[in-house]
Coordinates of C-alpha atoms in Angstrom, one line a residue:
X5 CA -72.5 -92.6 -80.6
X6 CA -72.2 -90.7 -83.9
X7 CA -69.1 -88.5 -84.7
X8 CA -71.1 -85.3 -84.3
X9 CA -72.2 -86.4 -80.8
X10 CA -68.5 -87.2 -80.0
X11 CA -67.5 -83.7 -81.1
X12 CA -70.0 -82.1 -78.6
X13 CA -69.0 -84.5 -75.8
X14 CA -65.3 -83.8 -76.5
X15 CA -66.0 -80.0 -76.3
X16 CA -67.9 -80.3 -73.0
X17 CA -65.3 -82.6 -71.5
X18 CA -62.8 -79.8 -72.2
X19 CA -65.1 -77.4 -70.2
X20 CA -66.4 -75.6 -73.3
X21 CA -69.9 -74.0 -72.6
X22 CA -70.1 -71.6 -75.5
X23 CA -69.0 -71.6 -79.2
X24 CA -69.2 -68.9 -81.9
X25 CA -70.3 -70.3 -85.3
X26 CA -72.1 -70.2 -88.6
X27 CA -73.6 -73.4 -90.0
X28 CA -73.5 -74.9 -93.5
X29 CA -74.5 -78.0 -95.5
X30 CA -71.6 -80.2 -94.4
X31 CA -72.1 -79.2 -90.8
X32 CA -75.8 -80.3 -90.6
X33 CA -74.9 -83.5 -88.6
X34 CA -73.1 -81.3 -86.0
X35 CA -75.7 -78.6 -85.8
X36 CA -78.4 -81.3 -85.4
X37 CA -76.7 -82.4 -82.2
X38 CA -76.1 -78.8 -81.1
X39 CA -80.0 -78.4 -81.3
X40 CA -80.4 -80.7 -78.3
X41 CA -77.1 -80.0 -76.4
X42 CA -76.5 -77.7 -73.4
X43 CA -73.7 -76.0 -75.4
X44 CA -74.5 -72.3 -76.0
X45 CA -74.1 -71.5 -79.7
X46 CA -73.8 -67.9 -80.7
X47 CA -74.8 -67.4 -84.3
X48 CA -72.6 -64.7 -85.7
X49 CA -73.3 -63.0 -89.0
X50 CA -69.9 -63.7 -90.6
X51 CA -67.4 -66.4 -89.9
X52 CA -64.6 -64.0 -89.5
X53 CA -66.4 -62.5 -86.5
X54 CA -66.7 -66.1 -85.0
X55 CA -63.0 -66.4 -85.1
X56 CA -62.3 -63.0 -83.6
X57 CA -65.0 -63.6 -80.9
X58 CA -63.3 -66.8 -80.0
X59 CA -60.0 -65.0 -79.9
X60 CA -61.4 -62.2 -77.7
X61 CA -63.0 -64.9 -75.4
X62 CA -59.6 -66.6 -75.1
X63 CA -57.6 -63.4 -74.5
X64 CA -60.0 -62.1 -71.8
X65 CA -60.4 -65.3 -69.9
X66 CA -57.2 -67.3 -70.5
X67 CA -59.4 -70.2 -71.7
X68 CA -59.5 -71.8 -75.1
X69 CA -62.1 -70.1 -77.4
X70 CA -64.0 -72.2 -80.0
X71 CA -65.3 -71.1 -83.4
X72 CA -67.1 -73.1 -86.1
X73 CA -67.4 -72.5 -89.9
X74 CA -68.6 -74.7 -92.7
X75 CA -66.5 -76.0 -95.7
X76 CA -65.2 -73.8 -98.5
X77 CA -66.1 -70.1 -98.0
X78 CA -67.0 -70.7 -94.4
X79 CA -63.5 -72.1 -93.7
X80 CA -61.8 -69.4 -95.7
X81 CA -63.8 -66.7 -93.8
X82 CA -62.3 -68.1 -90.6
X83 CA -58.8 -67.8 -92.0
X84 CA -58.2 -64.1 -91.1
X85 CA -59.3 -64.8 -87.5
X86 CA -57.1 -67.9 -87.3
X87 CA -54.1 -65.9 -88.6
X88 CA -54.8 -63.1 -86.2
X89 CA -54.8 -65.6 -83.3
X90 CA -51.6 -67.2 -84.6
X91 CA -49.7 -64.0 -84.8
X92 CA -50.7 -62.9 -81.3
X93 CA -50.5 -66.4 -79.6
X94 CA -54.2 -66.6 -78.7
X95 CA -55.5 -70.2 -77.9
X96 CA -58.5 -71.0 -80.1
X97 CA -59.8 -74.2 -81.6
X98 CA -61.4 -73.7 -85.0
X99 CA -63.8 -76.5 -86.2
X100 CA -64.3 -76.5 -90.0
X101 CA -66.7 -78.5 -91.9
X102 CA -65.4 -80.5 -94.9
X103 CA -67.0 -82.4 -97.8
X104 CA -67.3 -86.2 -97.4
X105 CA -64.0 -88.1 -97.4
X106 CA -64.9 -89.8 -100.8
X107 CA -65.1 -86.3 -102.4
X108 CA -61.9 -84.8 -101.0
X109 CA -59.7 -83.8 -103.9
X110 CA -62.5 -83.8 -106.4
X111 CA -63.2 -80.1 -106.3
X112 CA -66.6 -80.8 -104.9
X113 CA -69.1 -78.1 -104.1
X114 CA -67.7 -75.9 -101.3
X115 CA -64.6 -77.9 -101.0
X116 CA -61.3 -76.2 -100.1
X117 CA -58.0 -77.5 -98.8
X118 CA -58.5 -76.2 -95.3
X119 CA -55.5 -78.1 -94.0
X120 CA -53.2 -76.7 -96.7
X121 CA -54.5 -73.2 -96.2
X122 CA -54.3 -73.1 -92.4
X123 CA -51.0 -75.1 -91.9
X124 CA -48.8 -72.0 -92.0
X125 CA -51.1 -69.9 -89.9
X126 CA -52.0 -72.3 -87.1
X127 CA -50.1 -74.1 -84.4
X128 CA -51.4 -77.4 -85.8
X129 CA -54.1 -78.7 -88.2
X130 CA -56.0 -82.0 -88.0
X131 CA -58.3 -83.7 -90.5
X132 CA -60.4 -86.5 -89.1
X133 CA -60.8 -89.4 -91.7
X134 CA -62.5 -91.8 -89.2
X135 CA -65.1 -91.0 -86.6
X136 CA -63.1 -92.9 -84.0
X137 CA -60.3 -90.3 -84.3
X138 CA -62.5 -87.4 -83.0
X139 CA -62.1 -87.8 -79.2
X140 CA -58.3 -88.0 -79.3
X141 CA -58.1 -85.3 -81.9
X142 CA -60.1 -82.8 -80.0
X143 CA -58.4 -83.5 -76.7
X144 CA -55.0 -83.0 -78.3
X145 CA -56.2 -79.8 -80.0
X146 CA -57.1 -78.2 -76.7
X147 CA -53.8 -79.4 -75.2
X148 CA -51.7 -78.0 -78.1
X149 CA -53.7 -74.7 -78.2
X150 CA -53.1 -73.8 -74.5
X151 CA -49.7 -75.2 -73.7
X152 CA -46.2 -73.8 -74.6
X153 CA -46.7 -70.8 -76.8
X154 CA -50.5 -70.7 -77.1
X155 CA -52.1 -70.6 -80.6
X156 CA -54.9 -71.7 -82.8
X157 CA -55.5 -75.3 -83.8
X158 CA -57.8 -76.3 -86.7
X159 CA -59.9 -79.5 -86.9
X160 CA -61.3 -80.3 -90.3
X161 CA -64.4 -82.5 -90.1
X162 CA -65.7 -84.2 -93.2
X163 CA -69.5 -84.7 -93.2
X164 CA -69.4 -88.5 -93.3
X165 CA -67.0 -88.5 -90.3
X166 CA -69.6 -86.6 -88.4
X167 CA -72.2 -89.2 -89.3
X168 CA -70.2 -92.3 -88.6
X169 CA -70.5 -94.4 -85.5
X170 CA -67.8 -94.9 -82.8
X171 CA -67.3 -96.2 -79.3
X172 CA -66.3 -93.2 -77.2
X173 CA -63.2 -94.2 -75.2
X174 CA -63.4 -94.1 -71.4
X175 CA -59.8 -92.8 -71.1
X176 CA -58.0 -90.6 -73.6
X177 CA -54.3 -90.2 -73.3
X178 CA -52.4 -87.5 -75.2
X179 CA -49.5 -88.8 -77.2
X180 CA -47.8 -86.1 -79.2
X181 CA -44.2 -87.2 -80.2
X182 CA -42.0 -84.2 -80.6
X183 CA -44.2 -81.8 -78.8
X184 CA -42.8 -81.1 -75.4
X185 CA -42.7 -77.4 -74.6
X186 CA -39.9 -76.4 -72.4
X187 CA -41.0 -74.7 -69.1
X188 CA -38.0 -74.6 -66.9
X189 CA -35.2 -72.4 -68.2
X190 CA -31.6 -73.8 -68.2
X191 CA -30.2 -73.0 -64.8
X192 CA -26.8 -71.9 -66.1
X193 CA -28.5 -69.4 -68.5
X194 CA -30.6 -68.1 -65.7
X195 CA -27.4 -67.7 -63.6
X196 CA -25.7 -65.8 -66.5
X197 CA -28.7 -63.5 -66.8
X198 CA -28.6 -62.7 -63.1
X199 CA -24.9 -61.9 -63.3
X200 CA -25.5 -59.6 -66.2
X201 CA -28.4 -57.8 -64.4
X202 CA -26.3 -57.4 -61.3
X203 CA -23.5 -55.7 -63.3
X204 CA -25.8 -53.3 -65.1
X205 CA -26.3 -49.7 -64.2
X206 CA -29.1 -48.8 -66.6
X207 CA -31.4 -51.9 -66.9
X208 CA -34.7 -51.8 -68.8
X209 CA -37.3 -54.5 -69.0
X210 CA -39.2 -55.1 -72.3
X211 CA -42.3 -57.1 -71.5
X212 CA -44.5 -58.8 -74.2
X213 CA -47.6 -60.8 -74.4
X214 CA -45.8 -63.9 -73.0
X215 CA -45.9 -62.3 -69.5
X216 CA -49.7 -62.2 -69.8
X217 CA -49.9 -65.8 -71.2
X218 CA -47.8 -67.1 -68.3
X219 CA -49.6 -65.1 -65.7
X220 CA -46.3 -63.6 -64.5
X221 CA -47.2 -59.9 -64.0
X222 CA -46.5 -60.2 -60.2
X223 CA -43.0 -61.6 -60.8
X224 CA -42.3 -59.0 -63.4
X225 CA -43.2 -56.1 -61.1
X226 CA -41.2 -57.7 -58.3
X227 CA -38.1 -57.9 -60.5
X228 CA -38.5 -54.4 -61.8
X229 CA -38.7 -53.0 -58.3
X230 CA -35.9 -55.2 -57.0
X231 CA -33.3 -54.1 -59.6
X232 CA -34.6 -50.6 -60.4
X233 CA -35.5 -51.4 -64.0
X234 CA -38.1 -49.3 -65.7
X235 CA -40.6 -51.4 -67.8
X236 CA -41.7 -50.8 -71.4
X237 CA -44.0 -53.1 -73.2
X238 CA -44.9 -54.3 -76.7
X239 CA -48.5 -53.8 -77.8
X240 CA -49.3 -57.3 -76.8
X241 CA -47.7 -56.7 -73.4
X242 CA -49.8 -53.6 -72.6
X243 CA -51.4 -54.1 -69.2
X244 CA -48.9 -56.8 -68.0
X245 CA -47.3 -54.0 -65.9
X246 CA -49.4 -51.2 -64.4
X247 CA -48.9 -48.1 -66.5
X248 CA -49.4 -45.8 -63.6
X249 CA -46.5 -47.4 -61.8
X250 CA -43.5 -45.1 -61.2
X251 CA -41.3 -47.4 -63.2
X252 CA -43.6 -47.7 -66.2
X253 CA -42.5 -46.2 -69.5
X254 CA -45.5 -47.1 -71.6
X255 CA -45.4 -48.8 -75.0
X256 CA -42.2 -49.1 -77.1
X257 CA -41.8 -48.9 -80.9
X258 CA -43.0 -47.2 -84.0
X259 CA -46.0 -45.6 -82.2
X260 CA -44.5 -45.9 -78.7
X261 CA -44.0 -43.3 -76.0
X262 CA -41.0 -41.1 -76.4
X263 CA -39.7 -42.0 -72.9
X264 CA -39.8 -45.7 -73.9
X265 CA -37.9 -45.3 -77.1
X266 CA -35.2 -43.1 -75.6
X267 CA -34.6 -45.2 -72.5
X268 CA -34.2 -48.4 -74.5
X269 CA -31.7 -46.6 -76.7
X270 CA -29.8 -45.6 -73.5
X271 CA -30.0 -48.8 -71.4
X272 CA -27.0 -51.0 -70.9
X273 CA -29.0 -54.2 -70.2
X274 CA -32.3 -55.1 -71.8
X275 CA -34.3 -57.9 -70.3
X276 CA -36.9 -59.0 -72.9
X277 CA -39.6 -61.2 -71.5
X278 CA -42.2 -63.0 -73.6
X279 CA -41.5 -60.7 -76.5
X280 CA -40.7 -61.6 -80.2
X281 CA -39.0 -58.3 -81.2
X282 CA -41.4 -57.5 -84.0
X283 CA -40.4 -54.8 -86.5
X284 CA -43.0 -52.5 -85.0
X285 CA -41.3 -52.8 -81.6
X286 CA -37.6 -52.5 -82.6
X287 CA -37.6 -50.2 -85.7
X288 CA -34.3 -50.7 -87.5
X289 CA -32.7 -53.7 -85.6
X290 CA -29.2 -52.4 -86.5
X291 CA -30.0 -49.3 -84.3
X292 CA -32.0 -51.1 -81.6
X293 CA -30.7 -50.9 -78.0
X294 CA -27.2 -50.1 -79.3
X295 CA -25.6 -49.9 -75.8
X296 CA -27.3 -52.9 -74.3
X297 CA -26.5 -56.5 -73.5
X298 CA -29.8 -58.4 -74.2
X299 CA -31.4 -61.1 -72.2
X300 CA -34.2 -62.9 -74.0
X301 CA -36.7 -65.0 -72.1
X302 CA -39.3 -66.8 -74.3
X303 CA -41.2 -70.1 -74.3
X304 CA -40.8 -70.5 -78.1
X305 CA -37.2 -71.4 -79.0
X306 CA -37.9 -70.3 -82.6
X307 CA -38.1 -66.7 -81.5
X308 CA -34.6 -66.7 -79.9
X309 CA -32.3 -64.8 -82.2
X310 CA -34.9 -64.6 -85.0
X311 CA -35.0 -60.8 -85.2
X312 CA -32.5 -59.5 -82.7
X313 CA -29.1 -61.1 -81.7
X314 CA -29.1 -61.7 -77.9
X315 CA -26.4 -62.2 -75.4
X316 CA -28.3 -64.5 -73.0
X317 CA -31.1 -66.6 -74.4
X318 CA -33.4 -68.5 -72.0
X319 CA -36.1 -70.8 -73.3
X320 CA -39.0 -71.5 -71.0
X321 CA -42.0 -70.3 -69.2
X322 CA -41.7 -66.6 -68.1
X323 CA -43.2 -67.2 -64.7
X324 CA -40.8 -70.0 -63.8
X325 CA -37.8 -68.2 -65.1
X326 CA -38.6 -64.8 -63.5
X327 CA -39.2 -66.7 -60.2
X328 CA -35.8 -68.3 -60.6
X329 CA -34.1 -65.0 -61.3
X330 CA -35.7 -63.4 -58.3
X331 CA -34.4 -66.1 -56.0
X332 CA -30.8 -65.6 -57.3
X333 CA -30.9 -61.8 -57.2
X334 CA -32.5 -61.7 -53.8
X335 CA -29.6 -63.6 -52.3
X336 CA -27.2 -60.8 -53.3
X337 CA -26.3 -57.6 -51.4
X338 CA -28.9 -55.6 -53.4
X339 CA -28.8 -53.2 -56.3
X340 CA -28.6 -49.5 -56.1
X341 CA -29.8 -48.0 -59.4
X342 CA -31.3 -44.9 -57.9
X343 CA -29.4 -42.6 -60.2
X344 CA -30.8 -44.4 -63.2
X345 CA -34.4 -44.5 -62.0
X346 CA -34.2 -40.8 -60.9
X347 CA -33.0 -39.9 -64.4
X348 CA -35.7 -42.0 -66.1
X349 CA -38.5 -40.4 -64.0
X350 CA -37.2 -36.8 -64.8
X351 CA -36.9 -37.6 -68.5
X352 CA -40.4 -39.2 -68.6
X353 CA -41.9 -36.1 -66.9
X354 CA -40.3 -33.9 -69.5
X355 CA -42.1 -35.6 -72.4
X356 CA -45.5 -36.6 -71.0
X357 CA -47.9 -36.6 -73.9
X358 CA -50.7 -34.0 -73.8
X359 CA -54.2 -35.2 -73.4
X360 CA -56.5 -32.2 -72.8
X361 CA -57.8 -30.2 -75.8
X362 CA -60.9 -28.0 -76.1
X363 CA -61.0 -28.2 -79.8
X364 CA -64.0 -29.1 -82.1
X365 CA -63.9 -31.4 -84.0
X366 CA -62.6 -33.5 -81.1
X367 CA -59.0 -34.4 -80.7
X368 CA -58.6 -38.2 -80.2
X369 CA -56.4 -37.5 -77.1
X370 CA -59.3 -35.7 -75.4
X371 CA -61.7 -38.6 -76.3
X372 CA -59.3 -41.2 -74.8
X373 CA -58.8 -39.1 -71.7
X374 CA -62.6 -39.1 -71.2
X375 CA -62.8 -42.8 -72.0
X376 CA -60.2 -43.4 -69.3
X377 CA -62.2 -41.4 -66.8
X378 CA -65.4 -43.3 -67.6
X379 CA -64.1 -46.9 -67.2
X380 CA -62.6 -48.8 -64.2
X381 CA -59.5 -51.0 -63.8
X382 CA -61.8 -54.0 -64.5
X383 CA -63.1 -52.8 -67.8
X384 CA -61.9 -54.8 -70.8
X385 CA -61.0 -52.5 -73.7
X386 CA -60.6 -53.8 -77.2
X387 CA -59.3 -51.8 -80.2
X388 CA -59.5 -52.2 -83.9
X389 CA -56.4 -51.5 -86.1
X390 CA -55.2 -48.2 -87.3
X391 CA -55.0 -44.8 -85.7
X392 CA -57.7 -45.7 -83.2
X393 CA -55.5 -48.6 -82.0
X394 CA -52.3 -46.6 -81.7
X395 CA -53.9 -43.7 -80.0
X396 CA -55.3 -46.1 -77.4
X397 CA -52.0 -47.9 -77.0
X398 CA -50.2 -44.6 -76.6
X399 CA -52.6 -42.5 -74.5
X400 CA -54.8 -45.0 -72.6
X401 CA -53.5 -46.1 -69.1
X402 CA -53.9 -49.9 -68.6
X403 CA -53.2 -51.3 -65.2
X404 CA -54.1 -55.0 -65.4
X405 CA -53.4 -58.0 -67.7
X406 CA -56.1 -59.3 -70.0
X407 CA -57.8 -55.9 -70.0
X408 CA -56.4 -54.4 -73.2
X409 CA -57.0 -56.6 -76.3
X410 CA -55.8 -55.7 -79.8
X411 CA -54.6 -57.3 -83.0
X412 CA -50.8 -56.8 -83.0
X413 CA -49.0 -59.1 -85.4
X414 CA -51.5 -59.4 -88.2
X415 CA -53.0 -55.9 -87.7
X416 CA -56.5 -57.0 -88.6
X417 CA -59.1 -54.3 -89.2
X418 CA -62.4 -55.5 -88.0
X419 CA -61.0 -57.2 -84.9
X420 CA -62.1 -54.8 -82.2
X421 CA -65.9 -55.2 -82.2
X422 CA -66.2 -59.0 -82.5
X423 CA -63.3 -59.5 -80.0
X424 CA -65.2 -57.3 -77.6
X425 CA -68.3 -59.5 -78.1
X426 CA -66.2 -62.6 -77.2
X427 CA -64.6 -60.9 -74.2
X428 CA -68.1 -59.9 -72.8
X429 CA -69.4 -63.5 -73.2
X430 CA -66.3 -64.8 -71.4
X431 CA -66.3 -62.2 -68.6
X432 CA -70.0 -61.1 -68.2
X433 CA -69.3 -59.2 -65.0
X434 CA -66.8 -56.9 -66.6
X435 CA -67.7 -53.9 -68.7
X436 CA -66.4 -54.2 -72.2
X437 CA -65.7 -51.3 -74.5
X438 CA -64.6 -51.6 -78.1
X439 CA -62.7 -48.6 -79.6
X440 CA -62.8 -48.8 -83.4
X441 CA -62.2 -46.7 -86.4
X442 CA -65.0 -46.0 -88.9
X443 CA -63.3 -48.1 -91.6
X444 CA -62.7 -51.2 -89.5
X445 CA -66.1 -51.1 -87.9
X446 CA -67.8 -51.0 -91.2
X447 CA -66.2 -54.3 -92.1
X448 CA -68.0 -56.2 -89.3
X449 CA -70.9 -53.9 -88.4
X450 CA -73.4 -56.7 -89.4
X451 CA -72.7 -58.3 -86.1
X452 CA -74.7 -55.6 -84.3
X453 CA -77.5 -58.1 -85.0
X454 CA -75.6 -60.7 -82.9
X455 CA -75.1 -58.5 -79.8
X456 CA -78.8 -57.4 -80.0
X457 CA -80.1 -61.0 -80.4
X458 CA -78.0 -62.5 -77.6
X459 CA -78.1 -59.4 -75.4
X460 CA -74.3 -58.9 -75.3
X461 CA -74.0 -55.4 -73.8
X462 CA -70.7 -54.2 -75.3
X463 CA -70.2 -50.5 -76.0
X464 CA -68.7 -49.7 -79.4
X465 CA -67.0 -46.3 -79.7
X466 CA -66.5 -45.5 -83.4
X467 CA -63.8 -42.8 -83.8
X468 CA -65.3 -41.3 -86.9
X469 CA -63.0 -39.2 -89.1
X470 CA -64.2 -40.5 -92.5
X471 CA -60.7 -41.6 -93.4
X472 CA -58.7 -44.8 -93.4
X473 CA -56.7 -42.9 -90.9
X474 CA -53.4 -44.7 -90.5
X475 CA -52.8 -45.1 -94.2
X476 CA -53.8 -41.5 -94.8
X477 CA -51.3 -40.5 -92.0
X478 CA -48.5 -42.3 -93.9
X479 CA -49.6 -40.6 -97.1
X480 CA -49.4 -37.2 -95.4
X481 CA -46.0 -37.9 -93.8
X482 CA -44.2 -39.8 -96.5
X483 CA -46.1 -39.4 -99.8
X484 CA -46.4 -35.6 -100.2
X485 CA -49.9 -35.6 -98.8
X486 CA -51.2 -37.4 -101.8
X487 CA -54.4 -38.9 -100.3
X488 CA -55.0 -41.8 -102.5
X489 CA -58.1 -43.9 -101.9
X490 CA -58.2 -43.4 -98.1
X491 CA -61.0 -40.8 -98.0
X492 CA -64.3 -42.5 -97.1
X493 CA -66.7 -40.3 -98.9
X494 CA -69.9 -42.4 -98.7
X495 CA -70.4 -43.6 -95.2
X496 CA -73.5 -44.5 -93.3
X497 CA -75.0 -42.5 -90.4
X498 CA -73.7 -44.8 -87.7
X499 CA -76.4 -43.8 -85.2
X500 CA -79.1 -44.7 -87.7
X501 CA -77.2 -47.9 -88.6
X502 CA -77.1 -49.1 -85.0
X503 CA -80.8 -48.2 -84.5
X504 CA -81.7 -50.2 -87.6
X505 CA -80.4 -53.2 -85.7
X506 CA -82.3 -52.2 -82.6
X507 CA -79.1 -51.1 -80.8
X508 CA -78.9 -47.9 -78.7
X509 CA -76.8 -45.2 -80.3
X510 CA -75.5 -41.7 -79.5
X511 CA -73.3 -39.1 -81.2
X512 CA -70.5 -37.2 -79.4
X513 CA -69.1 -34.0 -81.0
X514 CA -67.9 -31.8 -78.2
X515 CA -65.4 -32.0 -75.3
X516 CA -67.0 -33.2 -72.1
X517 CA -69.6 -35.4 -73.8
X518 CA -67.7 -38.6 -74.1
X519 CA -67.3 -39.4 -70.4
X520 CA -70.9 -38.9 -69.6
X521 CA -72.2 -40.7 -72.7
X522 CA -70.0 -43.7 -72.1
X523 CA -70.9 -44.0 -68.5
X524 CA -74.6 -43.8 -69.4
X525 CA -74.1 -46.5 -72.0
X526 CA -72.2 -48.8 -69.6
X527 CA -74.9 -48.3 -66.9
X528 CA -77.7 -49.1 -69.3
X529 CA -76.6 -52.8 -69.6
X530 CA -77.6 -52.6 -73.3
X531 CA -75.4 -53.0 -76.4
X532 CA -74.6 -49.4 -77.5
X533 CA -72.8 -47.6 -80.2
X534 CA -71.3 -44.2 -79.7
X535 CA -70.3 -42.3 -82.9
X536 CA -67.5 -39.9 -82.0
X537 CA -66.7 -37.2 -84.5
X538 CA -62.9 -36.6 -84.4
X539 CA -60.5 -34.3 -86.1
X540 CA -59.4 -36.0 -89.4
X541 CA -56.1 -34.0 -89.5
X542 CA -54.8 -35.2 -86.1
X543 CA -51.8 -37.6 -86.5
X544 CA -49.7 -39.5 -84.0
X545 CA -45.9 -38.9 -84.0
X546 CA -44.2 -42.0 -85.2
X547 CA -40.9 -43.7 -86.1
X548 CA -40.8 -44.1 -89.9
X549 CA -40.3 -47.6 -91.2
X550 CA -36.6 -48.5 -91.4
X551 CA -35.5 -45.9 -88.9
X552 CA -34.2 -46.2 -85.3
X553 CA -36.5 -45.8 -82.3
X554 CA -35.2 -42.3 -81.6
X555 CA -35.9 -40.9 -85.0
X556 CA -39.5 -39.8 -84.3
X557 CA -41.3 -37.6 -86.8
X558 CA -44.4 -35.5 -86.3
X559 CA -45.1 -33.0 -83.5
X560 CA -44.9 -34.8 -80.1
X561 CA -47.4 -32.7 -78.1
X562 CA -46.1 -32.5 -74.6
X563 CA -48.2 -31.7 -71.6
X564 CA -46.5 -28.6 -69.9
X565 CA -49.4 -27.1 -68.0
X566 CA -50.6 -30.3 -66.3
X567 CA -47.6 -32.7 -66.2
X568 CA -49.5 -35.0 -63.9
X569 CA -52.3 -35.5 -66.2
X570 CA -51.3 -39.1 -67.1
X571 CA -51.4 -40.7 -63.6
X572 CA -48.4 -42.1 -62.0
X573 CA -48.2 -43.5 -58.5
X574 CA -45.2 -42.3 -56.5
X575 CA -42.5 -44.9 -55.8
X576 CA -41.5 -45.9 -52.3
X577 CA -38.3 -43.9 -52.8
X578 CA -40.3 -40.8 -53.7
X579 CA -42.5 -41.1 -50.7
X580 CA -39.5 -41.4 -48.3
X581 CA -39.1 -45.2 -48.4
X582 CA -36.2 -47.2 -49.7

């Protein structure tokens, strides 16, 4: 068979049934085979959206997402999406076209060094120089992408390699010298961690995206309840622990909940699971968790000690290590940390953020409250980057893993909408809502054509304040309110823009309209845009860069009239149990 046929067979052998792509000259052999294949190809309107859609597909389903772009600008347009997936450990395989092997290095038309560009932002990059390499290369790419710490793998495919002939092997073995991810944590380290936990009086768990990747939410909740440790999460970990649980603190960090930041500052033992201690999570590392012994569980040894010095490092899969910890601790007499958990619950209740506002223009808190009321626990919510992202991370209650998708490490504006598109393709039975800002959505709005053409019924909520809100917020707080180049003066009418693509659209301007409009949009089964006019002056309290987690600036609006507004389920202790 030809190399292009081998690419498709390799993909289908890996269980791939859908890809997101955009063709080009050097990919003509591959797209000629796609024409007759059973593989569903979704033609996006920009390669960056293909990468984000594959990323959203992967995060929502746990499977490897696939995107395709041609050589030169097609490949460079994929780069932002590849880097986004790399920073957040999302497993995708990016197939890039390349000029013929005889032209590589000649500055040929649409030639770019895809391997050189993507090497630092991918888990691995391959370039096929012979057609016979394709089956092994693609099999290895999927294995690398989904094992250990997941991440993107790039496969560069010169045109003549796609056209060449090969004998497709009956058996393909994976031989990757030097690549053997550690799964089982060292037993002595696990024992040390258990001893440290048993001695602690004020334990806190910091859970990151690694908990979701390893499917260890159940073990995490069991450990939290067994040792009486409240749980805070990184942005990537949001949803790995139910945020209406009595031991949930919410997100930690620069834009985290006050209760999270303060309790991490007070704790005497911090158990970090699948978390890389990013600067947005820790603030000034010299002031981070100053009273705590730190246990760090992570599958990637490169993350151990990189940003924060730890007392007990454990390299391995979170699910396996948490299970091991549970077995050891369950054999002890038990832990009584009731004084600590009572204190945490009382403090948390004293600083519950306020959600209800009757103001016009709408406060984002009120909008998010109504979004929360309109969706179910099975709804997948994606966000863009900026204020919209941090408002959702701060105020939205997420209860299940793989239901809150956001660009954390790279902070990529334009992620939310195409990621929602990919998530809906992966999980067609789940409602999918993208919460975007007006600036970020305008970067990728052309893909309204894609959701219309392929009938992908996502609902896009554009929080419209006519500002690049997060940068403007920093200008207000730290640059004497000098609003430099963040006011979006000339913006389209988003309702008319969506309608121009044949997509349903509504505008929300007053309290009470969001819930009803979103429910109507979800019930319609049609792709829909909701333009939400919000207050441009509303800011989210934050920890300034370079400061400790307790040094929060901005008014932290606390709910005093309805302290139960953000739901919490009572603990067994509160209901009379043990």
